[in-house]
Coordinates of C-alpha atoms and ligand atoms in Angstrom, one line a residue:
X630 CA 86.8 33.6 148.2
X631 CA 83.7 31.7 148.0
X632 CA 82.2 34.2 145.6
X633 CA 85.2 34.1 143.4
X634 CA 85.1 30.4 143.3
X635 CA 81.5 30.4 142.4
X636 CA 82.3 32.8 139.6
X637 CA 85.0 30.5 138.5
X638 CA 82.6 27.6 138.7
X639 CA 80.1 29.4 136.7
X640 CA 82.7 30.3 134.1
X641 CA 83.8 26.7 133.9
X642 CA 80.2 25.6 133.5
X643 CA 79.7 28.2 130.8
X644 CA 82.8 26.8 129.1
X645 CA 81.3 23.4 129.0
X646 CA 78.2 24.8 127.5
X647 CA 79.5 27.2 124.9
X648 CA 83.0 28.6 123.8
X649 CA 86.6 28.1 124.7
X650 CA 87.3 31.8 124.9
X651 CA 85.2 32.0 128.0
X652 CA 87.2 29.3 129.6
X653 CA 90.5 31.1 128.9
X654 CA 89.2 34.2 130.5
X655 CA 88.1 32.3 133.4
X656 CA 91.4 30.6 133.7
X657 CA 93.4 33.9 133.8
X658 CA 91.0 35.3 136.3
X659 CA 91.6 32.3 138.5
X660 CA 95.3 32.8 138.2
X661 CA 95.1 36.4 139.4
X662 CA 93.1 35.5 142.4
X663 CA 95.2 32.7 143.8
X664 CA 94.9 33.7 147.5
X665 CA 92.7 35.8 149.8
X666 CA 95.6 38.3 150.3
X667 CA 95.8 38.8 146.6
X668 CA 92.2 39.4 146.4
X669 CA 92.3 42.1 149.0
X670 CA 95.1 43.8 147.2
X671 CA 93.3 43.4 144.0
X672 CA 90.1 44.9 145.4
X673 CA 92.0 47.9 146.9
X674 CA 93.8 48.4 143.6
X675 CA 90.6 48.4 141.7
X676 CA 89.0 50.9 144.1
X677 CA 92.0 53.1 143.9
X678 CA 92.0 53.0 140.2
X679 CA 88.4 54.1 140.1
X680 CA 89.1 56.9 142.4
X681 CA 92.1 58.0 140.4
X682 CA 90.1 57.8 137.3
X683 CA 87.3 60.0 138.8
X684 CA 90.0 62.5 139.8
X685 CA 91.3 62.6 136.3
X686 CA 87.9 63.3 134.9
X687 CA 87.4 66.1 137.3
X688 CA 90.7 67.8 136.5
X689 CA 90.1 67.6 132.8
X690 CA 86.6 69.2 133.0
X691 CA 87.5 72.0 135.5
X692 CA 89.7 73.9 133.2
X693 CA 91.6 76.6 134.9
X694 CA 91.0 80.2 134.0
X695 CA 94.7 80.5 133.3
X696 CA 94.3 78.1 130.4
X697 CA 91.7 80.4 128.8
X698 CA 92.4 83.4 126.7
X699 CA 90.9 86.6 128.0
X700 CA 90.5 89.7 125.8
X701 CA 89.2 92.8 127.5
X702 CA 90.0 96.2 125.9
X703 CA 89.8 99.5 127.6
X704 CA 87.6 102.0 125.9
X705 CA 87.0 105.6 125.4
X706 CA 84.7 107.7 127.4
X707 CA 81.2 108.0 126.0
X708 CA 79.4 108.7 129.2
X709 CA 77.3 105.5 128.9
X710 CA 79.4 102.4 128.8
X711 CA 80.7 101.1 132.1
X712 CA 82.5 97.9 131.5
X713 CA 84.6 96.7 128.7
X714 CA 83.6 93.9 126.4
X715 CA 85.2 90.7 127.6
X716 CA 85.7 87.6 125.5
X717 CA 87.0 84.4 127.0
X718 CA 87.9 81.4 124.9
X719 CA 89.4 78.1 125.5
X720 CA 91.0 76.3 122.6
X721 CA 89.4 78.7 120.1
X722 CA 85.9 78.1 121.6
X723 CA 84.3 81.2 122.8
X724 CA 82.9 80.7 126.3
X725 CA 79.5 81.9 127.4
X726 CA 78.9 84.4 130.1
X727 CA 76.9 83.1 133.1
X728 CA 77.3 79.5 131.9
X729 CA 81.1 79.4 131.9
X730 CA 82.0 82.6 133.7
X731 CA 80.6 85.5 135.6
X732 CA 81.9 89.0 135.5
X733 CA 81.6 91.4 138.4
X734 CA 82.9 94.9 138.4
X735 CA 84.2 96.7 141.4
X736 CA 83.0 100.3 141.6
X737 CA 82.2 100.4 137.9
X738 CA 81.3 103.7 136.5
X739 CA 80.8 105.3 133.1
X740 CA 83.3 108.0 134.1
X741 CA 86.9 108.2 133.1
X742 CA 89.1 106.3 135.4
X743 CA 90.9 103.0 136.2
X744 CA 88.7 100.1 137.4
X745 CA 88.9 96.4 138.1
X746 CA 86.8 93.5 136.9
X747 CA 86.7 90.0 138.5
X748 CA 86.1 87.1 136.3
X749 CA 84.8 84.0 138.2
X750 CA 84.7 80.8 136.2
X751 CA 81.9 78.4 136.7
X752 CA 80.5 75.2 135.2
X753 CA 83.4 73.2 133.7
X754 CA 85.8 75.9 134.5
X755 CA 87.4 77.1 137.7
X756 CA 89.4 80.0 139.0
X757 CA 89.1 83.7 139.2
X758 CA 91.1 86.5 137.7
X759 CA 91.1 90.3 138.2
X760 CA 91.4 92.5 135.2
X761 CA 92.3 96.2 135.3
X762 CA 90.8 98.4 132.7
X763 CA 90.6 102.1 132.0
X764 CA 88.0 104.4 130.5
X765 CA 90.1 106.8 128.6
X766 CA 89.4 110.4 127.8
X767 CA 88.2 111.2 124.3
X768 CA 90.8 112.0 121.8
X769 CA 91.4 115.6 120.8
X770 CA 92.1 116.8 117.3
X771 CA 93.5 120.1 116.2
X772 CA 90.8 122.3 114.5
X773 CA 92.8 125.2 113.1
X774 CA 96.0 127.0 113.2
X775 CA 97.4 130.4 112.3
X776 CA 100.9 131.5 111.9
X777 CA 103.0 134.6 111.6
X778 CA 106.6 135.1 110.6
X779 CA 107.9 133.9 114.1
X780 CA 104.8 132.4 115.6
X781 CA 102.4 129.5 115.3
X782 CA 99.1 129.1 117.1
X783 CA 97.3 125.8 117.1
X784 CA 93.8 125.3 118.3
X785 CA 91.8 122.3 119.3
X786 CA 88.3 121.2 120.2
X787 CA 87.4 121.4 123.9
X788 CA 86.8 118.2 125.7
X789 CA 84.2 118.4 128.4
X790 CA 85.8 115.6 130.5
X791 CA 89.4 116.6 130.6
X792 CA 91.8 117.9 133.2
X793 CA 94.1 119.1 130.5
X794 CA 95.9 118.5 127.2
X795 CA 99.5 117.4 126.4
X796 CA 100.8 118.9 123.2
X797 CA 104.1 117.8 121.6
X798 CA 105.8 119.7 118.9
X799 CA 109.0 119.1 116.9
X800 CA 110.7 120.2 113.7
X801 CA 111.0 116.5 113.0
X802 CA 108.2 114.7 111.1
X803 CA 108.4 111.7 113.4
X804 CA 108.1 114.0 116.4
X805 CA 111.5 112.9 117.7
X806 CA 113.1 115.4 120.1
X807 CA 109.6 116.8 120.7
X808 CA 108.9 119.5 123.2
X809 CA 106.1 118.6 125.5
X810 CA 103.7 121.3 126.7
X811 CA 100.9 120.8 129.2
X812 CA 97.7 122.9 129.1
X813 CA 94.9 123.1 131.5
X814 CA 91.3 122.1 130.6
X815 CA 90.3 125.7 130.1
X816 CA 92.8 126.1 127.2
X817 CA 92.0 125.4 123.6
X818 CA 95.1 126.9 122.0
X819 CA 98.8 126.9 122.2
X820 CA 100.9 129.9 120.9
X821 CA 104.5 129.4 120.1
X822 CA 106.6 132.6 119.8
X823 CA 110.1 133.5 118.7
X824 CA 110.3 130.6 116.3
X825 CA 113.1 130.6 113.7
X826 CA 112.2 132.2 110.3
X827 CA 110.8 129.8 107.7
X828 CA 110.6 126.9 110.1
X829 CA 108.1 124.0 109.9
X830 CA 106.7 122.3 113.0
X831 CA 104.8 119.1 113.6
X832 CA 102.3 118.8 116.4
X833 CA 100.2 116.2 118.1
X834 CA 97.8 116.4 121.1
X835 CA 96.2 114.1 123.6
X836 CA 93.7 114.6 126.4
X837 CA 94.3 113.6 130.0
X838 CA 92.4 113.3 133.2
X839 CA 93.9 112.8 136.6
X840 CA 92.9 109.8 138.6
X841 CA 94.4 109.4 142.1
X842 CA 97.2 111.6 141.0
X843 CA 97.9 109.5 138.0
X844 CA 97.2 110.8 134.5
X845 CA 95.1 108.8 132.1
X846 CA 95.8 109.8 128.5
X847 CA 93.7 109.5 125.4
X848 CA 95.4 108.4 122.2
X849 CA 97.5 110.9 120.3
X850 CA 95.8 112.9 117.6
X851 CA 96.9 112.6 114.0
X852 CA 100.2 114.6 113.5
X853 CA 99.6 118.1 112.3
X854 CA 102.0 120.1 110.3
X855 CA 102.3 123.8 110.0
X856 CA 104.9 126.4 109.2
X857 CA 105.6 130.0 110.1
X858 CA 104.9 132.5 107.4
X859 CA 107.7 132.5 104.9
X860 CA 110.0 135.4 104.4
X861 CA 111.8 135.6 101.2
X862 CA 114.0 138.4 100.0
X863 CA 114.5 138.6 96.2
X864 CA 116.6 141.4 94.7
X865 CA 116.2 143.5 97.8
X866 CA 112.4 143.0 97.8
X867 CA 110.7 141.4 100.8
X868 CA 108.0 138.9 100.2
X869 CA 106.1 137.5 103.2
X870 CA 103.6 134.8 102.8
X871 CA 103.8 135.5 99.1
X872 CA 103.0 139.3 99.4
X873 CA 105.4 142.1 98.7
X874 CA 105.7 143.9 102.0
X875 CA 106.7 147.6 102.3
X876 CA 106.4 149.6 105.4
X877 CA 108.8 151.4 107.8
X878 CA 110.7 148.2 108.5
X879 CA 110.8 146.8 105.0
X880 CA 111.9 148.9 102.0
X881 CA 112.2 148.6 98.3
X882 CA 115.3 149.2 96.2
X883 CA 115.6 152.6 94.6
X884 CA 115.0 151.3 91.1
X885 CA 112.1 149.1 91.9
X886 CA 108.8 149.5 90.1
X887 CA 107.6 151.1 86.8
X888 CA 103.9 151.6 87.1
X889 CA 100.6 150.3 88.4
X890 CA 100.3 146.5 88.7
X891 CA 98.0 145.5 85.8
X892 CA 96.0 143.0 87.9
X893 CA 95.5 145.6 90.7
X894 CA 94.3 148.1 88.1
X895 CA 91.9 145.6 86.5
X896 CA 90.5 144.9 90.0
X897 CA 90.1 148.6 90.6
X898 CA 88.2 149.2 87.4
X899 CA 85.8 146.3 88.2
X900 CA 85.3 147.9 91.6
X901 CA 84.9 151.4 90.0
X902 CA 82.2 150.0 87.7
X903 CA 80.3 148.4 90.5
X904 CA 80.5 151.5 92.6
X905 CA 79.2 153.5 89.7
X906 CA 76.2 151.2 89.5
X907 CA 75.5 152.2 93.1
X908 CA 75.8 155.8 92.0
X909 CA 79.2 156.4 93.5
X910 CA 82.3 157.7 91.8
X911 CA 85.7 156.2 92.7
X912 CA 88.9 157.2 91.0
X913 CA 92.6 156.9 91.6
X914 CA 94.3 160.2 92.5
X915 CA 97.6 158.6 93.2
X916 CA 98.8 155.2 92.0
X917 CA 102.4 154.3 91.3
X918 CA 105.0 156.6 92.8
X919 CA 108.6 156.1 92.0
X920 CA 111.4 156.4 94.6
X921 CA 112.2 159.9 93.3
X922 CA 108.6 161.1 93.4
X923 CA 108.3 159.8 96.9
X924 CA 111.4 161.8 97.9
X925 CA 109.6 165.0 96.7
X926 CA 106.4 164.0 98.5
X927 CA 108.1 163.2 101.8
X928 CA 110.3 166.3 101.7
X929 CA 107.2 168.4 101.0
X930 CA 105.6 167.1 104.2
X931 CA 108.9 167.5 106.2
X932 CA 109.1 171.1 105.1
X933 CA 105.4 171.7 105.8
X934 CA 105.1 170.2 109.3
X935 CA 108.4 168.8 110.4
X936 CA 109.9 165.3 110.2
X937 CA 108.0 163.8 113.1
X938 CA 104.6 164.7 111.7
X939 CA 105.7 163.9 108.2
X940 CA 106.5 160.4 109.2
X941 CA 102.9 159.9 110.4
X942 CA 101.4 160.6 107.0
X943 CA 104.1 160.1 104.4
X944 CA 106.6 157.3 103.8
X945 CA 110.3 157.9 103.4
X946 CA 111.6 157.2 99.9
X947 CA 111.9 153.4 99.4
X948 CA 109.3 152.8 102.1
X949 CA 106.2 153.8 100.2
X950 CA 103.6 151.1 99.3
X951 CA 102.9 153.3 96.2
X952 CA 106.3 152.2 94.8
X953 CA 105.0 148.7 94.5
X954 CA 102.3 149.7 92.0
X955 CA 99.8 147.8 94.2
X956 CA 98.6 150.7 96.4
X957 CA 96.1 153.5 95.3
X958 CA 94.8 156.6 97.0
X959 CA 91.1 156.9 96.1
X960 CA 89.4 160.2 95.4
X961 CA 91.2 162.3 98.0
X962 CA 94.0 162.3 100.6
X963 CA 92.1 164.6 102.9
X964 CA 90.1 163.5 106.0
X965 CA 87.1 165.1 104.4
X966 CA 86.9 161.9 102.3
X967 CA 86.4 159.8 105.4
X968 CA 82.7 160.8 105.9
X969 CA 81.7 160.4 102.2
X970 CA 79.4 157.6 100.9
X971 CA 82.3 156.6 98.7
X972 CA 84.6 156.1 101.7
X973 CA 82.0 154.0 103.4
X974 CA 81.4 152.0 100.3
X975 CA 85.1 151.5 99.7
X976 CA 85.6 150.2 103.3
X977 CA 82.7 147.8 103.0
X978 CA 83.4 146.4 99.6
X979 CA 87.1 146.7 98.6
X980 CA 87.9 143.3 100.0
X981 CA 85.7 141.6 97.4
X982 CA 87.9 143.1 94.7
X983 CA 91.2 142.1 96.5
X984 CA 91.9 145.3 98.3
X985 CA 92.3 146.2 102.0
X986 CA 92.3 149.5 103.8
X987 CA 96.0 149.4 104.6
X988 CA 96.0 152.0 107.5
X989 CA 92.9 151.5 109.6
X990 CA 91.7 153.8 112.3
X991 CA 93.4 153.4 115.7
X992 CA 96.3 151.3 114.4
X993 CA 98.9 153.9 114.0
X994 CA 101.2 152.3 116.5
X995 CA 101.1 149.1 114.5
X996 CA 101.1 150.2 110.9
X997 CA 103.2 153.2 111.5
X998 CA 100.7 155.5 109.8
X999 CA 97.7 157.6 110.8
X1000 CA 94.3 156.5 109.6
X1001 CA 93.9 156.8 105.8
X1002 CA 90.4 156.0 104.6
X1003 CA 91.6 156.4 101.0
X1004 CA 94.7 154.3 100.8
X1005 CA 94.0 150.8 99.5
X1006 CA 96.4 148.0 98.9
X1007 CA 95.9 145.1 96.4
X1008 CA 96.5 141.6 97.8
X1009 CA 94.2 139.5 95.7
X1010 CA 90.7 138.5 96.8
X1011 CA 91.8 135.5 98.9
X1012 CA 94.3 137.3 101.0
X1013 CA 92.3 140.5 101.2
X1014 CA 89.2 138.7 102.5
X1015 CA 91.2 136.6 104.9
X1016 CA 92.9 139.6 106.4
X1017 CA 89.7 141.6 106.5
X1018 CA 88.0 138.7 108.2
X1019 CA 90.8 138.5 110.8
X1020 CA 90.2 142.1 111.7
X1021 CA 94.0 142.5 111.8
X1022 CA 96.3 144.9 110.0
X1023 CA 98.8 143.4 107.7
X1024 CA 101.5 143.9 110.4
X1025 CA 99.4 142.0 113.0
X1026 CA 98.4 139.3 110.5
X1027 CA 102.0 138.6 109.6
X1028 CA 103.5 139.4 113.0
X1029 CA 105.9 142.0 111.7
X1030 CA 106.8 145.5 112.8
X1031 CA 106.6 148.8 111.0
X1032 CA 109.4 150.9 112.4
X1033 CA 112.3 152.8 110.9
X1034 CA 115.8 151.6 112.0
X1035 CA 116.8 155.0 113.5
Ligands
ZN1458 ZN1 98.6 156.2 99.8

């Protein structure tokens, strides 16, 4: 009370010496401090205010982690990185690690799996938060495919860190109603059999690893489209994958064909010239054979050695490749030809000119015919080389049979 009065006195004195404003302030101050009770209240109130103000400052500066924006993305396995990149920002300001927050990882590892991070705020920020993240398996992509008339095989790259692969396939481009297939880590291909003729399928694949019984998946691969080999029948002639196919299963109409195919002949002459340059003589001893000619040929064999043996070496009429004009017998139709330099040269080089040896050794069960080192079939260089490279017969390559109905 004394102190207040003295302040008041000083104020009044100041008033006398200088300005009226000071006097007015001094007057109002006096009015507020009319009694000792009032003073005590006033003092308490001031103290309280200061405390409250301090509290307010504290709450503003210690910003909760929940007011911050946290971005932490899971990443793909690379065998090196252990913890995801974390960015924390508050009101568009990127916070600084160690100064504003500290990240600690529980059981972190560069291996595929699910992990947890703890973010502890520090400095002007407070609070902690746990973040879960995963290290995903590497994505897998399809590398190749092959198809037959009722089959598709897709192949993919092997992932070293994988427990398996999930493949989805569907006839729908958006992969709706997809069938899901799981393959173990030691698989790198999926073979689908008994597919409808001329169907198209879409595929996608992803890798997974198992972590505590739970699968962790990679992203899906790009969708992959492939079709079974197309079968078309035009005027009684069967074309598969664009090639005329004639064997014991597929026949030609009686009136089909009128001579050698000009392209096949041209390719043969080219081959003949090149063989001649190597000192070898190649010539066609049997090219186009009509349905009627084939009837004579086949009947000759039947009379000579019986039907069963005839069927091993001669086609029934309508079933001979010679009727296509695309097949030639070279030099001889005797097994004596097989050991000649010409036969060897033919086997090694005919693919380059668009021909294949149609009835290879040891494939009688598949082609329907005994080995013929002299019978070549024109397919064009691309197909001939592709089939030769596959090591398959035409029947195996297309997934077709060569068997008479009866
Ligand atoms: Zn032949």
